[in-house]
Amino acid sequence: MHTDTNISLQPFHFFASEEQAKYFTVIKNKEDVTDAIEWCHEQNLPLLILGSGSNVLFTQNYPGLVAKMEINGIKKINESATEVVLEVGAGENWHHFVSYCVHKGWGGLENLSLIPGTVGASPIQNIGAYGVEVHECIQQITAFDTVSKEWVQLSKQACKFGYRTSLFKEYTHRYIITQVQFVLQKQPQLKTDYGAIRDMLHEKGIKHPNLESVSNAIVQIRTQKLPDPKILGNAGSFFKNPAVSKSQYEHLQEQFPTIIAYPISDDSYKIAAGWLLESCGWKGIKKGNVGCYEKQALVIVSYGIRSGKEVFDFSEEIIHSVANKFKVALEREVNIY
Ligand code: EPU
């Protein structure tokens, strides 16, 4: 196995800070996965699988092996009159894959257009946007289980998907995902209920949307609202939308009548973290080389950080201010190393 030593991680993650990996390698196939695990075991070093680095923050040099996932390929493995099943390599770029499906006329993932990252990372935090979560189209996942030391096929149920969570979050670093199987619809049911999609389609004068127009509308919404990571380093929403009990929500609503929240079950609510941050005055605030994006407070942006610690410290301040004002605990959505 080829490894490079003391490699700058700057080109490999969206915050683009200057931490280094002690060792670095690239994974092109399943054998590279087992080689990397064995190598780390022999050297007694930790292993970190990196996709495109769209959801990570390095706050220090990584002491082990960073392995960049580059297993590619989109393969049709089944097709019926109504559905198509695809097996996709973990290293495929997410948006390219979504565009491929849209182009083919296969529906299900179009609302997840332009989400940064790779196919293999998508189930880990169960990416979601505009009323759709990726688990809705996932059938099965191929992964190496580093505990039982065998290749496993995980069914959708086994993956325990929830809001921004899954089995892979519960057992961090245990499973190395190499392929994801998706089921897509040949007669797509478009989901255009989300206010922003309806408004965009209306604005563009589209009365009878199709996969392509929905995907294009979402690309436009995201481009208008979210910062381009090539210009301002960021990892999308930095925090999750916190869940609170119904009684806590009602109490908050009495004190803060404009609070934005959605019921997620009979006795719990999800609060819009962006609203919490904006209400604490963070939107558009810049401190040193870090700031809260001016159009969406939930996105922390870099104005040229050298160390991810700068972002981490800024996020700590936000967590404290939200806890002080609202007694709500914010949880980071970005993975910190
Ligand atoms: N809001 C504010 N101030 C802000 C930001 C948002 O008041 O600065 C309010 C908005 O007005 C809206 C509500 O909060 O009423 C929700 O905002 P938005 O629709 O922008 O969605 P979000 O909850 O902030 C989530 C996902 C995004 C995804 C969007 C669209 C999480 C943590 N984030 O954001 O995902 O694109 O919904 O569906 O669930 C990501 O995970 O990186 C990401 C960008």
mmCIF file of C-alpha atoms and ligand atoms in Angstrom:
data_model
loop_
_atom_site.group_PDB
_atom_site.id
_atom_site.type_symbol
_atom_site.label_atom_id
_atom_site.label_comp_id
_atom_site.label_asym_id
_atom_site.label_seq_id
_atom_site.Cartn_x
_atom_site.Cartn_y
_atom_site.Cartn_z
ATOM 1 C CA MET A 1 0.000 0.000 0.000
ATOM 2 C CA HIS A 2 1.350 3.416 -0.943
ATOM 3 C CA THR A 3 1.296 6.045 1.808
ATOM 4 C CA ASP A 4 2.539 9.626 1.867
ATOM 5 C CA THR A 5 3.817 11.146 5.095
ATOM 6 C CA ASN A 6 2.998 14.498 6.731
ATOM 7 C CA ILE A 7 0.577 15.571 4.037
ATOM 8 C CA SER A 8 -1.321 18.867 4.268
ATOM 9 C CA LEU A 9 -5.067 18.192 4.414
ATOM 10 C CA GLN A 10 -5.868 21.646 3.033
ATOM 11 C CA PRO A 11 -6.891 20.475 -0.481
ATOM 12 C CA PHE A 12 -8.997 17.634 0.896
ATOM 13 C CA HIS A 13 -11.647 19.408 2.971
ATOM 14 C CA PHE A 14 -13.993 22.344 2.503
ATOM 15 C CA PHE A 15 -12.840 24.449 5.475
ATOM 16 C CA ALA A 16 -9.370 24.183 3.897
ATOM 17 C CA SER A 17 -7.430 24.761 7.126
ATOM 18 C CA GLU A 18 -3.792 23.716 7.274
ATOM 19 C CA GLU A 19 -3.729 20.624 9.524
ATOM 20 C CA GLN A 20 -1.714 17.654 8.324
ATOM 21 C CA ALA A 21 -2.231 13.904 8.177
ATOM 22 C CA LYS A 22 0.633 11.819 9.556
ATOM 23 C CA TYR A 23 -0.060 9.349 6.734
ATOM 24 C CA PHE A 24 -2.234 9.626 3.639
ATOM 25 C CA THR A 25 -3.440 7.138 1.036
ATOM 26 C CA VAL A 26 -6.113 6.736 -1.632
ATOM 27 C CA ILE A 27 -8.673 3.898 -1.732
ATOM 28 C CA LYS A 28 -9.586 2.719 -5.232
ATOM 29 C CA ASN A 29 -11.129 -0.707 -4.544
ATOM 30 C CA LYS A 30 -12.270 -3.074 -1.794
ATOM 31 C CA GLU A 31 -8.823 -4.604 -1.397
ATOM 32 C CA ASP A 32 -7.388 -1.154 -0.609
ATOM 33 C CA VAL A 33 -9.907 -0.969 2.265
ATOM 34 C CA THR A 34 -8.678 -4.155 3.927
ATOM 35 C CA ASP A 35 -5.040 -3.203 3.236
ATOM 36 C CA ALA A 36 -5.529 0.157 4.957
ATOM 37 C CA ILE A 37 -7.172 -1.480 7.976
ATOM 38 C CA GLU A 38 -4.399 -4.055 8.273
ATOM 39 C CA TRP A 39 -1.697 -1.384 7.892
ATOM 40 C CA CYS A 40 -3.253 0.725 10.674
ATOM 41 C CA HIS A 41 -3.603 -2.334 12.866
ATOM 42 C CA GLU A 42 0.091 -3.222 12.407
ATOM 43 C CA GLN A 43 1.188 0.376 13.105
ATOM 44 C CA ASN A 44 -1.346 0.766 15.918
ATOM 45 C CA LEU A 45 -2.692 3.957 14.348
ATOM 46 C CA PRO A 46 -6.227 5.276 13.823
ATOM 47 C CA LEU A 47 -7.812 5.284 10.363
ATOM 48 C CA LEU A 48 -9.983 8.058 8.970
ATOM 49 C CA ILE A 49 -11.905 7.569 5.733
ATOM 50 C CA LEU A 50 -12.409 10.856 3.965
ATOM 51 C CA GLY A 51 -14.904 11.489 1.164
ATOM 52 C CA SER A 52 -14.709 14.955 -0.336
ATOM 53 C CA GLY A 53 -14.267 16.582 3.075
ATOM 54 C CA SER A 54 -17.511 18.541 2.859
ATOM 55 C CA ASN A 55 -18.612 17.841 6.428
ATOM 56 C CA VAL A 56 -15.425 17.741 8.495
ATOM 57 C CA LEU A 57 -13.484 20.157 10.634
ATOM 58 C CA PHE A 58 -9.874 19.368 11.557
ATOM 59 C CA THR A 59 -8.796 21.111 14.748
ATOM 60 C CA GLN A 60 -5.392 19.378 14.985
ATOM 61 C CA ASN A 61 -3.035 17.277 12.888
ATOM 62 C CA TYR A 62 -4.445 13.788 12.299
ATOM 63 C CA PRO A 63 -2.132 11.302 14.057
ATOM 64 C CA GLY A 64 -2.972 8.246 11.899
ATOM 65 C CA LEU A 65 -3.835 7.355 8.303
ATOM 66 C CA VAL A 66 -6.266 9.488 6.306
ATOM 67 C CA ALA A 67 -7.600 7.395 3.406
ATOM 68 C CA LYS A 68 -9.423 9.225 0.636
ATOM 69 C CA MET A 69 -12.320 7.149 -0.694
ATOM 70 C CA GLU A 70 -12.207 6.948 -4.486
ATOM 71 C CA ILE A 71 -14.189 3.780 -5.264
ATOM 72 C CA ASN A 72 -16.265 4.806 -8.279
ATOM 73 C CA GLY A 73 -18.872 3.373 -10.633
ATOM 74 C CA ILE A 74 -22.623 3.448 -11.202
ATOM 75 C CA LYS A 75 -24.011 0.006 -12.086
ATOM 76 C CA LYS A 76 -27.606 -0.954 -12.880
ATOM 77 C CA ILE A 77 -28.272 -4.182 -11.013
ATOM 78 C CA ASN A 78 -32.027 -4.548 -11.449
ATOM 79 C CA GLU A 79 -34.867 -3.023 -13.395
ATOM 80 C CA SER A 80 -38.626 -3.496 -13.492
ATOM 81 C CA ALA A 81 -41.435 -1.608 -15.211
ATOM 82 C CA THR A 82 -41.546 0.878 -12.345
ATOM 83 C CA GLU A 83 -38.152 0.857 -10.631
ATOM 84 C CA VAL A 84 -34.441 0.719 -11.241
ATOM 85 C CA VAL A 85 -31.851 -0.441 -8.710
ATOM 86 C CA LEU A 86 -28.362 1.063 -8.923
ATOM 87 C CA GLU A 87 -25.189 0.143 -7.085
ATOM 88 C CA VAL A 88 -22.957 3.174 -6.705
ATOM 89 C CA GLY A 89 -19.346 3.458 -5.553
ATOM 90 C CA ALA A 90 -18.784 5.354 -2.302
ATOM 91 C CA GLY A 91 -16.365 7.788 -3.931
ATOM 92 C CA GLU A 92 -18.791 9.050 -6.599
ATOM 93 C CA ASN A 93 -19.577 12.746 -6.322
ATOM 94 C CA TRP A 94 -23.092 13.112 -4.909
ATOM 95 C CA HIS A 95 -24.356 15.845 -7.221
ATOM 96 C CA HIS A 96 -22.983 14.090 -10.323
ATOM 97 C CA PHE A 97 -24.875 10.973 -9.308
ATOM 98 C CA VAL A 98 -28.115 12.918 -8.714
ATOM 99 C CA SER A 99 -27.707 14.655 -12.087
ATOM 100 C CA TYR A 100 -27.140 11.276 -13.767
ATOM 101 C CA CYS A 101 -30.453 9.989 -12.314
ATOM 102 C CA VAL A 102 -32.317 13.172 -13.293
ATOM 103 C CA HIS A 103 -30.929 12.901 -16.826
ATOM 104 C CA LYS A 104 -32.057 9.257 -17.063
ATOM 105 C CA GLY A 105 -35.551 10.184 -15.829
ATOM 106 C CA TRP A 106 -35.228 8.218 -12.585
ATOM 107 C CA GLY A 107 -36.823 10.003 -9.640
ATOM 108 C CA GLY A 108 -36.296 10.117 -5.889
ATOM 109 C CA LEU A 109 -33.107 12.073 -5.306
ATOM 110 C CA GLU A 110 -33.772 15.291 -7.258
ATOM 111 C CA ASN A 111 -34.556 17.307 -4.102
ATOM 112 C CA LEU A 112 -31.053 16.467 -2.892
ATOM 113 C CA SER A 113 -29.408 18.198 -5.865
ATOM 114 C CA LEU A 114 -26.229 20.172 -5.238
ATOM 115 C CA ILE A 115 -25.597 18.757 -1.753
ATOM 116 C CA PRO A 116 -21.817 18.626 -1.493
ATOM 117 C CA GLY A 117 -20.043 15.367 -0.695
ATOM 118 C CA THR A 118 -19.814 11.782 -1.873
ATOM 119 C CA VAL A 119 -22.267 8.904 -2.275
ATOM 120 C CA GLY A 120 -20.556 6.916 0.512
ATOM 121 C CA ALA A 121 -20.956 9.741 3.000
ATOM 122 C CA SER A 122 -24.630 10.358 2.180
ATOM 123 C CA PRO A 123 -26.095 7.608 4.416
ATOM 124 C CA ILE A 124 -23.816 8.377 7.377
ATOM 125 C CA GLN A 125 -25.701 11.508 8.367
ATOM 126 C CA ASN A 126 -28.734 10.602 6.221
ATOM 127 C CA ILE A 127 -28.463 13.779 4.177
ATOM 128 C CA GLY A 128 -31.719 15.635 3.761
ATOM 129 C CA ALA A 129 -33.082 18.767 2.165
ATOM 130 C CA TYR A 130 -36.350 20.196 0.847
ATOM 131 C CA GLY A 131 -38.573 17.498 2.291
ATOM 132 C CA VAL A 132 -36.513 14.434 1.278
ATOM 133 C CA GLU A 133 -33.958 12.314 3.158
ATOM 134 C CA VAL A 134 -31.584 9.984 1.317
ATOM 135 C CA HIS A 135 -32.736 6.887 3.240
ATOM 136 C CA GLU A 136 -36.012 7.027 1.275
ATOM 137 C CA CYS A 137 -34.137 5.723 -1.795
ATOM 138 C CA ILE A 138 -31.575 3.448 -0.124
ATOM 139 C CA GLN A 139 -32.060 -0.309 -0.370
ATOM 140 C CA GLN A 140 -28.803 -1.758 0.925
ATOM 141 C CA ILE A 141 -25.242 -0.810 1.834
ATOM 142 C CA THR A 142 -22.008 -2.746 1.352
ATOM 143 C CA ALA A 143 -19.445 -2.054 4.063
ATOM 144 C CA PHE A 144 -16.465 -3.587 5.806
ATOM 145 C CA ASP A 145 -17.184 -4.172 9.487
ATOM 146 C CA THR A 146 -13.920 -3.415 11.285
ATOM 147 C CA VAL A 147 -15.159 -5.163 14.450
ATOM 148 C CA SER A 148 -16.271 -8.516 13.005
ATOM 149 C CA LYS A 149 -13.605 -8.084 10.275
ATOM 150 C CA GLU A 150 -15.889 -9.111 7.444
ATOM 151 C CA TRP A 151 -17.759 -7.614 4.518
ATOM 152 C CA VAL A 152 -21.428 -7.026 5.346
ATOM 153 C CA GLN A 153 -24.582 -6.152 3.404
ATOM 154 C CA LEU A 154 -26.679 -3.870 5.581
ATOM 155 C CA SER A 155 -30.376 -3.613 4.839
ATOM 156 C CA LYS A 156 -32.115 -0.252 5.091
ATOM 157 C CA GLN A 157 -33.640 -1.327 8.430
ATOM 158 C CA ALA A 158 -30.233 -2.320 9.804
ATOM 159 C CA CYS A 159 -28.943 1.182 9.003
ATOM 160 C CA LYS A 160 -31.296 2.753 11.642
ATOM 161 C CA PHE A 161 -31.805 5.993 9.756
ATOM 162 C CA GLY A 162 -33.122 9.084 11.565
ATOM 163 C CA TYR A 163 -32.831 12.862 11.234
ATOM 164 C CA ARG A 164 -29.135 13.470 10.416
ATOM 165 C CA THR A 165 -28.261 10.112 11.978
ATOM 166 C CA SER A 166 -27.815 6.386 11.295
ATOM 167 C CA LEU A 167 -26.062 3.253 12.524
ATOM 168 C CA PHE A 168 -22.859 4.776 11.112
ATOM 169 C CA LYS A 169 -23.130 7.704 13.517
ATOM 170 C CA GLU A 170 -23.923 5.396 16.424
ATOM 171 C CA TYR A 171 -20.807 3.287 15.768
ATOM 172 C CA THR A 172 -18.408 5.908 14.430
ATOM 173 C CA HIS A 173 -15.617 4.454 12.246
ATOM 174 C CA ARG A 174 -16.831 0.857 12.665
ATOM 175 C CA TYR A 175 -18.162 0.438 9.121
ATOM 176 C CA ILE A 176 -16.350 1.444 5.959
ATOM 177 C CA ILE A 177 -18.952 1.990 3.259
ATOM 178 C CA THR A 178 -17.841 1.011 -0.261
ATOM 179 C CA GLN A 179 -21.122 0.781 -2.223
ATOM 180 C CA VAL A 180 -24.675 2.056 -1.779
ATOM 181 C CA GLN A 181 -27.700 0.531 -3.530
ATOM 182 C CA PHE A 182 -30.460 2.957 -4.473
ATOM 183 C CA VAL A 183 -33.991 2.263 -5.724
ATOM 184 C CA LEU A 184 -35.275 4.940 -8.094
ATOM 185 C CA GLN A 185 -38.678 5.441 -9.629
ATOM 186 C CA LYS A 186 -39.351 5.409 -13.353
ATOM 187 C CA GLN A 187 -42.658 7.247 -12.843
ATOM 188 C CA PRO A 188 -41.430 9.808 -10.340
ATOM 189 C CA GLN A 189 -43.658 11.388 -7.699
ATOM 190 C CA LEU A 190 -42.322 14.919 -7.437
ATOM 191 C CA LYS A 191 -42.132 16.483 -3.986
ATOM 192 C CA THR A 192 -42.644 20.192 -4.422
ATOM 193 C CA ASP A 193 -44.496 20.984 -1.166
ATOM 194 C CA TYR A 194 -41.544 22.732 0.434
ATOM 195 C CA GLY A 195 -42.279 26.483 0.329
ATOM 196 C CA ALA A 196 -38.972 27.464 -1.260
ATOM 197 C CA ILE A 197 -39.488 25.000 -4.159
ATOM 198 C CA ARG A 198 -43.052 26.178 -4.811
ATOM 199 C CA ASP A 199 -41.911 29.813 -4.798
ATOM 200 C CA MET A 200 -38.997 29.134 -7.155
ATOM 201 C CA LEU A 201 -41.131 27.169 -9.650
ATOM 202 C CA HIS A 202 -43.723 29.945 -9.546
ATOM 203 C CA GLU A 203 -41.048 32.588 -10.079
ATOM 204 C CA LYS A 204 -39.777 30.668 -13.115
ATOM 205 C CA GLY A 205 -43.313 30.292 -14.463
ATOM 206 C CA ILE A 206 -43.168 26.472 -14.354
ATOM 207 C CA LYS A 207 -46.687 25.051 -13.965
ATOM 208 C CA HIS A 208 -45.923 21.421 -14.814
ATOM 209 C CA PRO A 209 -42.580 20.596 -13.219
ATOM 210 C CA ASN A 210 -40.526 17.513 -14.106
ATOM 211 C CA LEU A 211 -37.399 15.988 -12.582
ATOM 212 C CA GLU A 212 -35.152 18.419 -14.369
ATOM 213 C CA SER A 213 -37.068 21.568 -13.465
ATOM 214 C CA VAL A 214 -37.279 20.526 -9.789
ATOM 215 C CA SER A 215 -33.553 19.768 -9.727
ATOM 216 C CA ASN A 216 -32.766 23.087 -11.432
ATOM 217 C CA ALA A 217 -35.016 24.968 -8.982
ATOM 218 C CA ILE A 218 -33.166 23.413 -6.051
ATOM 219 C CA VAL A 219 -29.778 24.209 -7.542
ATOM 220 C CA GLN A 220 -30.936 27.814 -7.858
ATOM 221 C CA ILE A 221 -32.352 27.976 -4.292
ATOM 222 C CA ARG A 222 -29.154 26.544 -2.811
ATOM 223 C CA THR A 223 -26.915 28.782 -4.913
ATOM 224 C CA GLN A 224 -28.816 31.872 -3.772
ATOM 225 C CA LYS A 225 -28.903 30.924 -0.109
ATOM 226 C CA LEU A 226 -25.728 29.000 0.668
ATOM 227 C CA PRO A 227 -22.131 30.149 0.273
ATOM 228 C CA ASP A 228 -19.969 28.559 -2.433
ATOM 229 C CA PRO A 229 -17.331 26.549 -0.522
ATOM 230 C CA LYS A 230 -14.763 27.348 -3.216
ATOM 231 C CA ILE A 231 -15.077 31.016 -2.257
ATOM 232 C CA LEU A 232 -15.900 30.839 1.469
ATOM 233 C CA GLY A 233 -14.847 27.605 3.174
ATOM 234 C CA ASN A 234 -17.808 25.985 4.972
ATOM 235 C CA ALA A 235 -19.425 22.643 5.722
ATOM 236 C CA GLY A 236 -23.095 23.512 5.192
ATOM 237 C CA SER A 237 -25.271 23.570 8.304
ATOM 238 C CA PHE A 238 -22.811 23.534 11.186
ATOM 239 C CA PHE A 239 -25.421 22.506 13.774
ATOM 240 C CA LYS A 240 -28.405 20.168 13.731
ATOM 241 C CA ASN A 241 -31.891 21.531 14.249
ATOM 242 C CA PRO A 242 -32.377 20.588 17.920
ATOM 243 C CA ALA A 243 -35.321 18.461 19.060
ATOM 244 C CA VAL A 244 -37.163 19.524 22.214
ATOM 245 C CA SER A 245 -40.180 18.188 24.090
ATOM 246 C CA LYS A 246 -43.616 19.620 23.382
ATOM 247 C CA SER A 247 -43.757 21.252 26.808
ATOM 248 C CA GLN A 248 -40.327 22.856 26.345
ATOM 249 C CA TYR A 249 -41.413 24.123 22.938
ATOM 250 C CA GLU A 250 -44.631 25.592 24.368
ATOM 251 C CA HIS A 251 -42.662 27.297 27.104
ATOM 252 C CA LEU A 252 -40.239 28.757 24.529
ATOM 253 C CA GLN A 253 -43.111 29.896 22.349
ATOM 254 C CA GLU A 254 -44.632 31.836 25.247
ATOM 255 C CA GLN A 255 -41.359 33.657 25.798
ATOM 256 C CA PHE A 256 -40.410 33.979 22.096
ATOM 257 C CA PRO A 257 -43.611 34.065 20.014
ATOM 258 C CA THR A 258 -41.772 34.248 16.644
ATOM 259 C CA ILE A 259 -39.834 31.016 17.212
ATOM 260 C CA ILE A 260 -39.757 28.680 14.177
ATOM 261 C CA ALA A 261 -40.335 24.989 14.866
ATOM 262 C CA TYR A 262 -41.948 21.894 13.323
ATOM 263 C CA PRO A 263 -43.663 18.997 15.120
ATOM 264 C CA ILE A 264 -41.707 15.756 14.642
ATOM 265 C CA SER A 265 -43.896 13.507 16.789
ATOM 266 C CA ASP A 266 -46.840 13.829 19.173
ATOM 267 C CA ASP A 267 -44.604 15.077 21.946
ATOM 268 C CA SER A 268 -41.556 16.637 20.309
ATOM 269 C CA TYR A 269 -40.595 19.551 18.063
ATOM 270 C CA LYS A 270 -37.620 20.388 15.914
ATOM 271 C CA ILE A 271 -36.527 24.003 16.312
ATOM 272 C CA ALA A 272 -34.938 25.905 13.424
ATOM 273 C CA ALA A 273 -31.363 26.350 14.679
ATOM 274 C CA GLY A 274 -30.874 29.144 12.118
ATOM 275 C CA TRP A 275 -33.609 31.097 13.882
ATOM 276 C CA LEU A 276 -31.985 30.497 17.304
ATOM 277 C CA LEU A 277 -28.654 31.792 15.997
ATOM 278 C CA GLU A 278 -30.190 34.772 14.259
ATOM 279 C CA SER A 279 -32.142 35.643 17.427
ATOM 280 C CA CYS A 280 -28.877 35.623 19.394
ATOM 281 C CA GLY A 281 -27.518 38.157 16.911
ATOM 282 C CA TRP A 282 -25.046 35.832 15.155
ATOM 283 C CA LYS A 283 -26.222 36.188 11.553
ATOM 284 C CA GLY A 284 -23.576 38.010 9.517
ATOM 285 C CA ILE A 285 -21.226 38.330 12.529
ATOM 286 C CA LYS A 286 -17.512 37.985 11.781
ATOM 287 C CA LYS A 287 -14.839 37.396 14.411
ATOM 288 C CA GLY A 288 -11.265 37.137 13.208
ATOM 289 C CA ASN A 289 -11.259 34.761 10.245
ATOM 290 C CA VAL A 290 -14.618 33.119 11.035
ATOM 291 C CA GLY A 291 -18.227 34.183 10.686
ATOM 292 C CA CYS A 292 -21.887 33.237 10.468
ATOM 293 C CA TYR A 293 -23.046 33.498 6.861
ATOM 294 C CA GLU A 294 -25.108 36.619 6.229
ATOM 295 C CA LYS A 295 -27.958 34.812 4.414
ATOM 296 C CA GLN A 296 -28.171 31.662 6.588
ATOM 297 C CA ALA A 297 -26.875 31.835 10.150
ATOM 298 C CA LEU A 298 -26.581 28.045 10.458
ATOM 299 C CA VAL A 299 -23.610 28.023 8.092
ATOM 300 C CA ILE A 300 -20.271 28.948 9.648
ATOM 301 C CA VAL A 301 -17.855 30.297 7.048
ATOM 302 C CA SER A 302 -14.103 30.724 6.912
ATOM 303 C CA TYR A 303 -12.558 33.988 5.790
ATOM 304 C CA GLY A 304 -9.166 32.310 5.478
ATOM 305 C CA ILE A 305 -8.603 30.338 8.690
ATOM 306 C CA ARG A 306 -5.259 28.620 9.215
ATOM 307 C CA SER A 307 -6.482 26.269 11.947
ATOM 308 C CA GLY A 308 -9.894 24.618 12.305
ATOM 309 C CA LYS A 309 -9.617 25.452 16.007
ATOM 310 C CA GLU A 310 -10.706 29.001 15.088
ATOM 311 C CA VAL A 311 -14.018 27.631 13.784
ATOM 312 C CA PHE A 312 -14.385 25.288 16.733
ATOM 313 C CA ASP A 313 -13.896 28.114 19.277
ATOM 314 C CA PHE A 314 -16.403 30.301 17.403
ATOM 315 C CA SER A 315 -18.936 27.433 17.470
ATOM 316 C CA GLU A 316 -18.397 27.045 21.228
ATOM 317 C CA GLU A 317 -19.335 30.700 21.719
ATOM 318 C CA ILE A 318 -22.509 30.154 19.682
ATOM 319 C CA ILE A 319 -23.461 27.050 21.683
ATOM 320 C CA HIS A 320 -23.031 28.975 24.966
ATOM 321 C CA SER A 321 -25.061 31.955 23.810
ATOM 322 C CA VAL A 322 -27.948 29.766 22.582
ATOM 323 C CA ALA A 323 -27.885 27.779 25.844
ATOM 324 C CA ASN A 324 -27.948 31.016 27.881
ATOM 325 C CA LYS A 325 -30.807 32.624 26.011
ATOM 326 C CA PHE A 326 -33.002 29.623 25.187
ATOM 327 C CA LYS A 327 -31.800 26.776 27.467
ATOM 328 C CA VAL A 328 -31.483 24.676 24.300
ATOM 329 C CA ALA A 329 -28.404 22.513 23.661
ATOM 330 C CA LEU A 330 -27.102 22.817 20.102
ATOM 331 C CA GLU A 331 -25.329 19.802 18.678
ATOM 332 C CA ARG A 332 -22.717 20.103 15.933
ATOM 333 C CA GLU A 333 -23.637 18.409 12.681
ATOM 334 C CA VAL A 334 -20.090 18.654 11.301
ATOM 335 C CA ASN A 335 -17.596 15.921 12.260
ATOM 336 C CA ILE A 336 -14.735 17.258 14.365
ATOM 337 C CA TYR A 337 -11.239 15.702 14.373
HETATM 338 N N1 EPU B 1 -33.946 30.679 9.604
HETATM 339 C C1 EPU B 1 -33.769 31.870 10.259
HETATM 340 N N2 EPU B 1 -32.541 32.464 10.239
HETATM 341 C C2 EPU B 1 -31.485 31.910 9.582
HETATM 342 C C3 EPU B 1 -31.671 30.657 8.921
HETATM 343 C C4 EPU B 1 -32.920 30.063 8.943
HETATM 344 O O1 EPU B 1 -34.697 32.415 10.860
HETATM 345 O O2 EPU B 1 -30.412 32.499 9.595
HETATM 346 C C5 EPU B 1 -35.289 30.080 9.574
HETATM 347 C C6 EPU B 1 -35.844 30.142 8.151
HETATM 348 O O3 EPU B 1 -36.487 31.340 7.913
HETATM 349 C C7 EPU B 1 -36.798 28.973 8.098
HETATM 350 C C8 EPU B 1 -36.178 27.993 9.080
HETATM 351 O O4 EPU B 1 -35.224 28.694 9.866
HETATM 352 O O5 EPU B 1 -38.063 29.334 8.548
HETATM 353 C C9 EPU B 1 -35.519 26.835 8.362
HETATM 354 O O6 EPU B 1 -34.527 27.335 7.490
HETATM 355 P P1 EPU B 1 -34.130 26.584 6.119
HETATM 356 O O7 EPU B 1 -35.338 26.261 5.334
HETATM 357 O O8 EPU B 1 -33.046 27.387 5.497
HETATM 358 O O9 EPU B 1 -33.588 25.209 6.592
HETATM 359 P P2 EPU B 1 -32.649 24.792 7.818
HETATM 360 O O10 EPU B 1 -33.475 24.062 8.814
HETATM 361 O O11 EPU B 1 -31.851 25.940 8.288
HETATM 362 C C10 EPU B 1 -32.168 22.443 6.786
HETATM 363 C C11 EPU B 1 -30.958 21.591 6.567
HETATM 364 C C12 EPU B 1 -30.215 22.037 5.318
HETATM 365 C C13 EPU B 1 -31.156 21.959 4.118
HETATM 366 C C14 EPU B 1 -32.375 22.849 4.405
HETATM 367 C C15 EPU B 1 -33.416 22.800 3.304
HETATM 368 C C16 EPU B 1 -30.304 20.908 8.815
HETATM 369 C C17 EPU B 1 -29.293 21.027 9.911
HETATM 370 N N3 EPU B 1 -30.095 21.667 7.734
HETATM 371 O O12 EPU B 1 -31.682 23.749 7.067
HETATM 372 O O13 EPU B 1 -29.149 21.130 5.102
HETATM 373 O O14 EPU B 1 -30.516 22.372 2.924
HETATM 374 O O15 EPU B 1 -33.009 22.409 5.634
HETATM 375 O O16 EPU B 1 -34.183 21.653 3.416
HETATM 376 O O17 EPU B 1 -31.250 20.137 8.936
HETATM 377 C C18 EPU B 1 -26.860 20.773 5.636
HETATM 378 O O18 EPU B 1 -27.233 19.845 6.343
HETATM 379 O O19 EPU B 1 -25.644 21.072 5.500
HETATM 380 C C19 EPU B 1 -27.855 21.593 4.972
HETATM 381 C C20 EPU B 1 -27.534 22.706 4.292
#
